[in-house]
Amino acid sequence: MIIVYIPKKYRMDHDEAVQIMKSYPFAILITVDEHRPLATHISVEIRVDEGKIYATGHIAYGNMQKKTLDNNRDVLLIFQGPHAYISSSWYEHEDVPTWNYLAVHAYGTSRLITDDELISALDTMLKHYESHRENGQLWDTFDPEFLKRQMKGIVGFEIEITSIQAAAKMSQNRSDTEYKSIVAELEKSNEQGEIQVAQWMREKRKGIFK
């Protein structure tokens, strides 16, 4: 079922969408409570297990969205990759400006996880973000009593992703000449997002850059 309007030329393939989710894990968690949408900006850990995709994370205990995460079949995670404004002055012919972007909408079923599962998820998260750092703060390096107190303030959840709809709107409709012009202009920028968009575009049409 198509929920998000994505023209065919902009549809991202499944594996690339999963990679975007892993590379840009700070997502928007969206649920509905009595017809009222609720949203939390939150980091999640993505894992693939026997062909199934799971997102694990935690929210504050005081966040009322926790009530909507217990066996909810209608949960949405939105992941935003790099994006950039595209000036129409970079085109060969008169046209309107636009915005290039990578975005993934992941739909699934959520459940609240046990304390043991939450500990495992937090341990995994710390290894992901801390193990490569000098004096990284891993689970086993914290005082156990401190961790016990901190865990009282959060609720863990897991979402089994059942549907992914992803868009890569990256000037695919432009001629090679205009495409190269867009990349060249973006590469002049000092903005990281614009540089990343240029890198993605350059990779997709390697043959025209010589």
PDB file of C-alpha atoms in Angstrom:
ATOM      1  CA  MET A   1       0.000   0.000   0.000  1.00  0.00           C
ATOM      2  CA  ILE A   2       1.386   3.410  -1.011  1.00  0.00           C
ATOM      3  CA  ILE A   3       0.925   5.943   1.775  1.00  0.00           C
ATOM      4  CA  VAL A   4       3.483   8.555   0.728  1.00  0.00           C
ATOM      5  CA  TYR A   5       3.378  10.089  -2.748  1.00  0.00           C
ATOM      6  CA  ILE A   6       6.701   9.264  -4.398  1.00  0.00           C
ATOM      7  CA  PRO A   7       7.063   9.514  -8.194  1.00  0.00           C
ATOM      8  CA  LYS A   8       8.564   6.324  -9.589  1.00  0.00           C
ATOM      9  CA  LYS A   9      11.835   7.968 -10.633  1.00  0.00           C
ATOM     10  CA  TYR A  10      12.435   9.070  -7.027  1.00  0.00           C
ATOM     11  CA  ARG A  11      11.682   5.798  -5.263  1.00  0.00           C
ATOM     12  CA  MET A  12      14.623   4.459  -3.261  1.00  0.00           C
ATOM     13  CA  ASP A  13      15.322   0.726  -3.279  1.00  0.00           C
ATOM     14  CA  HIS A  14      14.867  -1.287  -0.101  1.00  0.00           C
ATOM     15  CA  ASP A  15      18.520  -1.894   0.782  1.00  0.00           C
ATOM     16  CA  GLU A  16      19.446   1.752   0.280  1.00  0.00           C
ATOM     17  CA  ALA A  17      16.496   2.824   2.447  1.00  0.00           C
ATOM     18  CA  VAL A  18      17.668   0.559   5.273  1.00  0.00           C
ATOM     19  CA  GLN A  19      21.171   2.012   4.962  1.00  0.00           C
ATOM     20  CA  ILE A  20      19.752   5.548   5.270  1.00  0.00           C
ATOM     21  CA  MET A  21      17.946   4.468   8.442  1.00  0.00           C
ATOM     22  CA  LYS A  22      21.223   3.160   9.858  1.00  0.00           C
ATOM     23  CA  SER A  23      23.277   6.165   8.767  1.00  0.00           C
ATOM     24  CA  TYR A  24      20.792   8.798   9.977  1.00  0.00           C
ATOM     25  CA  PRO A  25      19.235   7.170  13.060  1.00  0.00           C
ATOM     26  CA  PHE A  26      17.856  10.343  14.653  1.00  0.00           C
ATOM     27  CA  ALA A  27      14.231   9.894  13.633  1.00  0.00           C
ATOM     28  CA  ILE A  28      10.766  11.266  14.350  1.00  0.00           C
ATOM     29  CA  LEU A  29       8.567   8.729  16.135  1.00  0.00           C
ATOM     30  CA  ILE A  30       4.901   9.318  15.299  1.00  0.00           C
ATOM     31  CA  THR A  31       1.812   7.705  16.824  1.00  0.00           C
ATOM     32  CA  VAL A  32      -1.813   8.726  17.343  1.00  0.00           C
ATOM     33  CA  ASP A  33      -3.649   9.018  20.655  1.00  0.00           C
ATOM     34  CA  GLU A  34      -7.414   9.489  20.310  1.00  0.00           C
ATOM     35  CA  HIS A  35      -7.066  11.085  16.860  1.00  0.00           C
ATOM     36  CA  ARG A  36      -4.286  13.406  18.072  1.00  0.00           C
ATOM     37  CA  PRO A  37      -0.844  12.898  16.512  1.00  0.00           C
ATOM     38  CA  LEU A  38       2.087  12.586  18.890  1.00  0.00           C
ATOM     39  CA  ALA A  39       5.727  12.949  17.866  1.00  0.00           C
ATOM     40  CA  THR A  40       9.099  12.528  19.559  1.00  0.00           C
ATOM     41  CA  HIS A  41      12.509  13.248  18.056  1.00  0.00           C
ATOM     42  CA  ILE A  42      14.632  10.283  19.067  1.00  0.00           C
ATOM     43  CA  SER A  43      17.598   8.132  18.094  1.00  0.00           C
ATOM     44  CA  VAL A  44      16.952   4.473  17.339  1.00  0.00           C
ATOM     45  CA  GLU A  45      19.122   1.446  16.697  1.00  0.00           C
ATOM     46  CA  ILE A  46      18.331  -0.457  13.494  1.00  0.00           C
ATOM     47  CA  ARG A  47      19.012  -4.158  13.220  1.00  0.00           C
ATOM     48  CA  VAL A  48      18.189  -6.786  10.614  1.00  0.00           C
ATOM     49  CA  ASP A  49      17.431 -10.238  12.005  1.00  0.00           C
ATOM     50  CA  GLU A  50      16.488 -13.143   9.714  1.00  0.00           C
ATOM     51  CA  GLY A  51      15.156 -10.786   7.088  1.00  0.00           C
ATOM     52  CA  LYS A  52      13.109  -8.697   9.511  1.00  0.00           C
ATOM     53  CA  ILE A  53      13.975  -5.112  10.425  1.00  0.00           C
ATOM     54  CA  TYR A  54      13.692  -3.770  13.957  1.00  0.00           C
ATOM     55  CA  ALA A  55      14.113  -0.307  15.466  1.00  0.00           C
ATOM     56  CA  THR A  56      14.855  -0.087  19.182  1.00  0.00           C
ATOM     57  CA  GLY A  57      14.905   2.996  21.342  1.00  0.00           C
ATOM     58  CA  HIS A  58      13.680   4.618  24.531  1.00  0.00           C
ATOM     59  CA  ILE A  59      11.720   7.681  25.581  1.00  0.00           C
ATOM     60  CA  ALA A  60      11.319   9.534  28.859  1.00  0.00           C
ATOM     61  CA  TYR A  61       8.998   7.864  31.353  1.00  0.00           C
ATOM     62  CA  GLY A  62       7.037  11.113  31.580  1.00  0.00           C
ATOM     63  CA  ASN A  63       6.458  11.211  27.813  1.00  0.00           C
ATOM     64  CA  MET A  64       2.759  10.455  27.304  1.00  0.00           C
ATOM     65  CA  GLN A  65       3.558   8.879  23.943  1.00  0.00           C
ATOM     66  CA  LYS A  66       4.596   5.768  25.886  1.00  0.00           C
ATOM     67  CA  LYS A  67       0.894   4.868  26.183  1.00  0.00           C
ATOM     68  CA  THR A  68       0.676   4.486  22.417  1.00  0.00           C
ATOM     69  CA  LEU A  69       3.677   2.157  22.055  1.00  0.00           C
ATOM     70  CA  ASP A  70       2.220  -0.960  23.677  1.00  0.00           C
ATOM     71  CA  ASN A  71       1.193  -3.331  20.851  1.00  0.00           C
ATOM     72  CA  ASN A  72       0.479  -0.550  18.372  1.00  0.00           C
ATOM     73  CA  ARG A  73       0.273  -1.687  14.746  1.00  0.00           C
ATOM     74  CA  ASP A  74       0.307   1.855  13.334  1.00  0.00           C
ATOM     75  CA  VAL A  75       3.641   3.425  14.244  1.00  0.00           C
ATOM     76  CA  LEU A  76       5.657   5.623  11.897  1.00  0.00           C
ATOM     77  CA  LEU A  77       9.349   6.502  12.001  1.00  0.00           C
ATOM     78  CA  ILE A  78      10.603   9.245   9.692  1.00  0.00           C
ATOM     79  CA  PHE A  79      14.314   9.359   8.850  1.00  0.00           C
ATOM     80  CA  GLN A  80      15.810  12.416   7.137  1.00  0.00           C
ATOM     81  CA  GLY A  81      19.003  12.109   5.129  1.00  0.00           C
ATOM     82  CA  PRO A  82      20.996  14.973   3.612  1.00  0.00           C
ATOM     83  CA  HIS A  83      19.037  17.665   1.758  1.00  0.00           C
ATOM     84  CA  ALA A  84      19.732  20.919  -0.057  1.00  0.00           C
ATOM     85  CA  TYR A  85      18.085  23.814  -1.853  1.00  0.00           C
ATOM     86  CA  ILE A  86      18.590  23.648  -5.625  1.00  0.00           C
ATOM     87  CA  SER A  87      18.636  27.010  -7.385  1.00  0.00           C
ATOM     88  CA  SER A  88      17.038  27.176 -10.832  1.00  0.00           C
ATOM     89  CA  SER A  89      19.909  29.489 -11.842  1.00  0.00           C
ATOM     90  CA  TRP A  90      21.950  26.296 -12.176  1.00  0.00           C
ATOM     91  CA  TYR A  91      19.749  25.009 -15.030  1.00  0.00           C
ATOM     92  CA  GLU A  92      20.169  25.489 -18.764  1.00  0.00           C
ATOM     93  CA  HIS A  93      16.585  26.656 -19.229  1.00  0.00           C
ATOM     94  CA  GLU A  94      14.138  28.666 -17.157  1.00  0.00           C
ATOM     95  CA  ASP A  95      12.471  26.609 -14.444  1.00  0.00           C
ATOM     96  CA  VAL A  96      11.538  26.815 -10.776  1.00  0.00           C
ATOM     97  CA  PRO A  97      13.920  26.026  -7.890  1.00  0.00           C
ATOM     98  CA  THR A  98      13.434  22.880  -5.838  1.00  0.00           C
ATOM     99  CA  TRP A  99      14.775  20.907  -2.889  1.00  0.00           C
ATOM    100  CA  ASN A 100      16.789  17.692  -3.131  1.00  0.00           C
ATOM    101  CA  TYR A 101      16.491  15.227  -0.268  1.00  0.00           C
ATOM    102  CA  LEU A 102      16.666  11.665   1.025  1.00  0.00           C
ATOM    103  CA  ALA A 103      13.829  10.552   3.312  1.00  0.00           C
ATOM    104  CA  VAL A 104      12.551   7.238   4.645  1.00  0.00           C
ATOM    105  CA  HIS A 105       9.128   6.522   6.154  1.00  0.00           C
ATOM    106  CA  ALA A 106       9.181   3.244   8.092  1.00  0.00           C
ATOM    107  CA  TYR A 107       5.873   1.822   9.310  1.00  0.00           C
ATOM    108  CA  GLY A 108       5.566  -0.942  11.850  1.00  0.00           C
ATOM    109  CA  THR A 109       4.236  -2.508  15.023  1.00  0.00           C
ATOM    110  CA  SER A 110       5.604  -1.390  18.385  1.00  0.00           C
ATOM    111  CA  ARG A 111       5.845  -3.039  21.764  1.00  0.00           C
ATOM    112  CA  LEU A 112       7.266  -2.011  25.114  1.00  0.00           C
ATOM    113  CA  ILE A 113      10.335  -4.020  26.055  1.00  0.00           C
ATOM    114  CA  THR A 114      11.394  -5.559  29.360  1.00  0.00           C
ATOM    115  CA  ASP A 115      14.096  -4.154  31.617  1.00  0.00           C
ATOM    116  CA  ASP A 116      16.513  -6.868  30.488  1.00  0.00           C
ATOM    117  CA  GLU A 117      15.824  -6.053  26.838  1.00  0.00           C
ATOM    118  CA  LEU A 118      16.266  -2.350  27.586  1.00  0.00           C
ATOM    119  CA  ILE A 119      19.629  -2.998  29.237  1.00  0.00           C
ATOM    120  CA  SER A 120      20.731  -4.970  26.182  1.00  0.00           C
ATOM    121  CA  ALA A 121      19.536  -2.172  23.881  1.00  0.00           C
ATOM    122  CA  LEU A 122      21.345   0.502  25.881  1.00  0.00           C
ATOM    123  CA  ASP A 123      24.503  -1.605  25.959  1.00  0.00           C
ATOM    124  CA  THR A 124      24.346  -1.926  22.165  1.00  0.00           C
ATOM    125  CA  MET A 125      23.743   1.800  21.744  1.00  0.00           C
ATOM    126  CA  LEU A 126      26.730   2.725  23.927  1.00  0.00           C
ATOM    127  CA  LYS A 127      29.001   0.324  22.046  1.00  0.00           C
ATOM    128  CA  HIS A 128      27.864   1.894  18.781  1.00  0.00           C
ATOM    129  CA  TYR A 129      28.561   5.472  19.826  1.00  0.00           C
ATOM    130  CA  GLU A 130      31.283   5.130  22.475  1.00  0.00           C
ATOM    131  CA  SER A 131      33.517   2.137  21.700  1.00  0.00           C
ATOM    132  CA  HIS A 132      35.629   4.047  19.152  1.00  0.00           C
ATOM    133  CA  ARG A 133      36.185   7.012  21.483  1.00  0.00           C
ATOM    134  CA  GLU A 134      39.137   7.478  23.785  1.00  0.00           C
ATOM    135  CA  ASN A 135      37.838   6.634  27.287  1.00  0.00           C
ATOM    136  CA  GLY A 136      34.426   5.818  25.813  1.00  0.00           C
ATOM    137  CA  GLN A 137      31.636   5.421  28.365  1.00  0.00           C
ATOM    138  CA  LEU A 138      30.341   1.851  27.978  1.00  0.00           C
ATOM    139  CA  TRP A 139      27.619   0.158  30.019  1.00  0.00           C
ATOM    140  CA  ASP A 140      30.068  -1.707  32.242  1.00  0.00           C
ATOM    141  CA  THR A 141      31.997   1.480  33.057  1.00  0.00           C
ATOM    142  CA  PHE A 142      29.004   3.134  34.771  1.00  0.00           C
ATOM    143  CA  ASP A 143      28.230   2.734  38.453  1.00  0.00           C
ATOM    144  CA  PRO A 144      25.420   0.096  38.652  1.00  0.00           C
ATOM    145  CA  GLU A 145      23.418   2.097  41.166  1.00  0.00           C
ATOM    146  CA  PHE A 146      23.589   5.168  38.956  1.00  0.00           C
ATOM    147  CA  LEU A 147      22.294   3.134  35.996  1.00  0.00           C
ATOM    148  CA  LYS A 148      19.470   1.708  38.072  1.00  0.00           C
ATOM    149  CA  ARG A 149      18.320   5.208  38.980  1.00  0.00           C
ATOM    150  CA  GLN A 150      18.593   6.446  35.411  1.00  0.00           C
ATOM    151  CA  MET A 151      16.582   3.536  34.017  1.00  0.00           C
ATOM    152  CA  LYS A 152      13.622   4.489  36.195  1.00  0.00           C
ATOM    153  CA  GLY A 153      13.275   7.592  34.054  1.00  0.00           C
ATOM    154  CA  ILE A 154      12.922   5.870  30.660  1.00  0.00           C
ATOM    155  CA  VAL A 155      10.741   3.370  28.824  1.00  0.00           C
ATOM    156  CA  GLY A 156      12.148   1.119  26.107  1.00  0.00           C
ATOM    157  CA  PHE A 157      10.380   0.064  22.930  1.00  0.00           C
ATOM    158  CA  GLU A 158      10.927  -2.022  19.833  1.00  0.00           C
ATOM    159  CA  ILE A 159       9.289  -1.539  16.447  1.00  0.00           C
ATOM    160  CA  GLU A 160       9.126  -4.332  13.888  1.00  0.00           C
ATOM    161  CA  ILE A 161       9.245  -2.530  10.558  1.00  0.00           C
ATOM    162  CA  THR A 162       6.595  -3.929   8.227  1.00  0.00           C
ATOM    163  CA  SER A 163       6.662  -1.376   5.399  1.00  0.00           C
ATOM    164  CA  ILE A 164       9.244   1.075   4.084  1.00  0.00           C
ATOM    165  CA  GLN A 165       8.552   3.901   1.653  1.00  0.00           C
ATOM    166  CA  ALA A 166      11.567   5.985   0.760  1.00  0.00           C
ATOM    167  CA  ALA A 167      12.330   8.875  -1.554  1.00  0.00           C
ATOM    168  CA  ALA A 168      15.593   9.983  -3.120  1.00  0.00           C
ATOM    169  CA  LYS A 169      14.664  13.178  -4.935  1.00  0.00           C
ATOM    170  CA  MET A 170      18.061  14.054  -6.340  1.00  0.00           C
ATOM    171  CA  SER A 171      17.641  15.772  -9.717  1.00  0.00           C
ATOM    172  CA  GLN A 172      17.173  12.475 -11.562  1.00  0.00           C
ATOM    173  CA  ASN A 173      14.991  14.360 -14.063  1.00  0.00           C
ATOM    174  CA  ARG A 174      17.826  16.654 -15.118  1.00  0.00           C
ATOM    175  CA  SER A 175      20.083  16.328 -18.155  1.00  0.00           C
ATOM    176  CA  ASP A 176      23.701  15.326 -17.618  1.00  0.00           C
ATOM    177  CA  THR A 177      24.777  18.930 -18.236  1.00  0.00           C
ATOM    178  CA  GLU A 178      22.408  20.336 -15.614  1.00  0.00           C
ATOM    179  CA  TYR A 179      23.179  17.456 -13.260  1.00  0.00           C
ATOM    180  CA  LYS A 180      26.893  18.256 -13.375  1.00  0.00           C
ATOM    181  CA  SER A 181      26.155  21.942 -12.890  1.00  0.00           C
ATOM    182  CA  ILE A 182      24.083  21.212  -9.766  1.00  0.00           C
ATOM    183  CA  VAL A 183      26.827  19.012  -8.313  1.00  0.00           C
ATOM    184  CA  ALA A 184      29.498  21.618  -9.060  1.00  0.00           C
ATOM    185  CA  GLU A 185      27.506  24.371  -7.354  1.00  0.00           C
ATOM    186  CA  LEU A 186      26.757  22.233  -4.296  1.00  0.00           C
ATOM    187  CA  GLU A 187      30.424  21.295  -3.975  1.00  0.00           C
ATOM    188  CA  LYS A 188      31.296  24.982  -3.595  1.00  0.00           C
ATOM    189  CA  SER A 189      29.300  25.081  -0.359  1.00  0.00           C
ATOM    190  CA  ASN A 190      30.613  24.954   3.182  1.00  0.00           C
ATOM    191  CA  GLU A 191      27.361  23.343   4.357  1.00  0.00           C
ATOM    192  CA  GLN A 192      27.786  19.668   5.191  1.00  0.00           C
ATOM    193  CA  GLY A 193      24.304  18.734   3.967  1.00  0.00           C
ATOM    194  CA  GLU A 194      24.885  20.312   0.558  1.00  0.00           C
ATOM    195  CA  ILE A 195      28.241  18.564   0.225  1.00  0.00           C
ATOM    196  CA  GLN A 196      26.621  15.221   1.111  1.00  0.00           C
ATOM    197  CA  VAL A 197      23.909  15.750  -1.498  1.00  0.00           C
ATOM    198  CA  ALA A 198      26.613  16.438  -4.081  1.00  0.00           C
ATOM    199  CA  GLN A 199      28.474  13.279  -3.057  1.00  0.00           C
ATOM    200  CA  TRP A 200      25.314  11.178  -3.388  1.00  0.00           C
ATOM    201  CA  MET A 201      24.545  12.644  -6.810  1.00  0.00           C
ATOM    202  CA  ARG A 202      28.115  12.201  -8.043  1.00  0.00           C
ATOM    203  CA  GLU A 203      28.064   8.533  -6.993  1.00  0.00           C
ATOM    204  CA  LYS A 204      24.795   7.885  -8.857  1.00  0.00           C
ATOM    205  CA  ARG A 205      26.071   9.175 -12.215  1.00  0.00           C
ATOM    206  CA  LYS A 206      29.734   8.305 -11.973  1.00  0.00           C
ATOM    207  CA  GLY A 207      30.072   8.019 -15.735  1.00  0.00           C
ATOM    208  CA  ILE A 208      29.446  11.678 -16.477  1.00  0.00           C
ATOM    209  CA  PHE A 209      32.189  12.925 -14.131  1.00  0.00           C
ATOM    210  CA  LYS A 210      35.568  12.527 -15.814  1.00  0.00           C
TER     211      LYS A 210
END
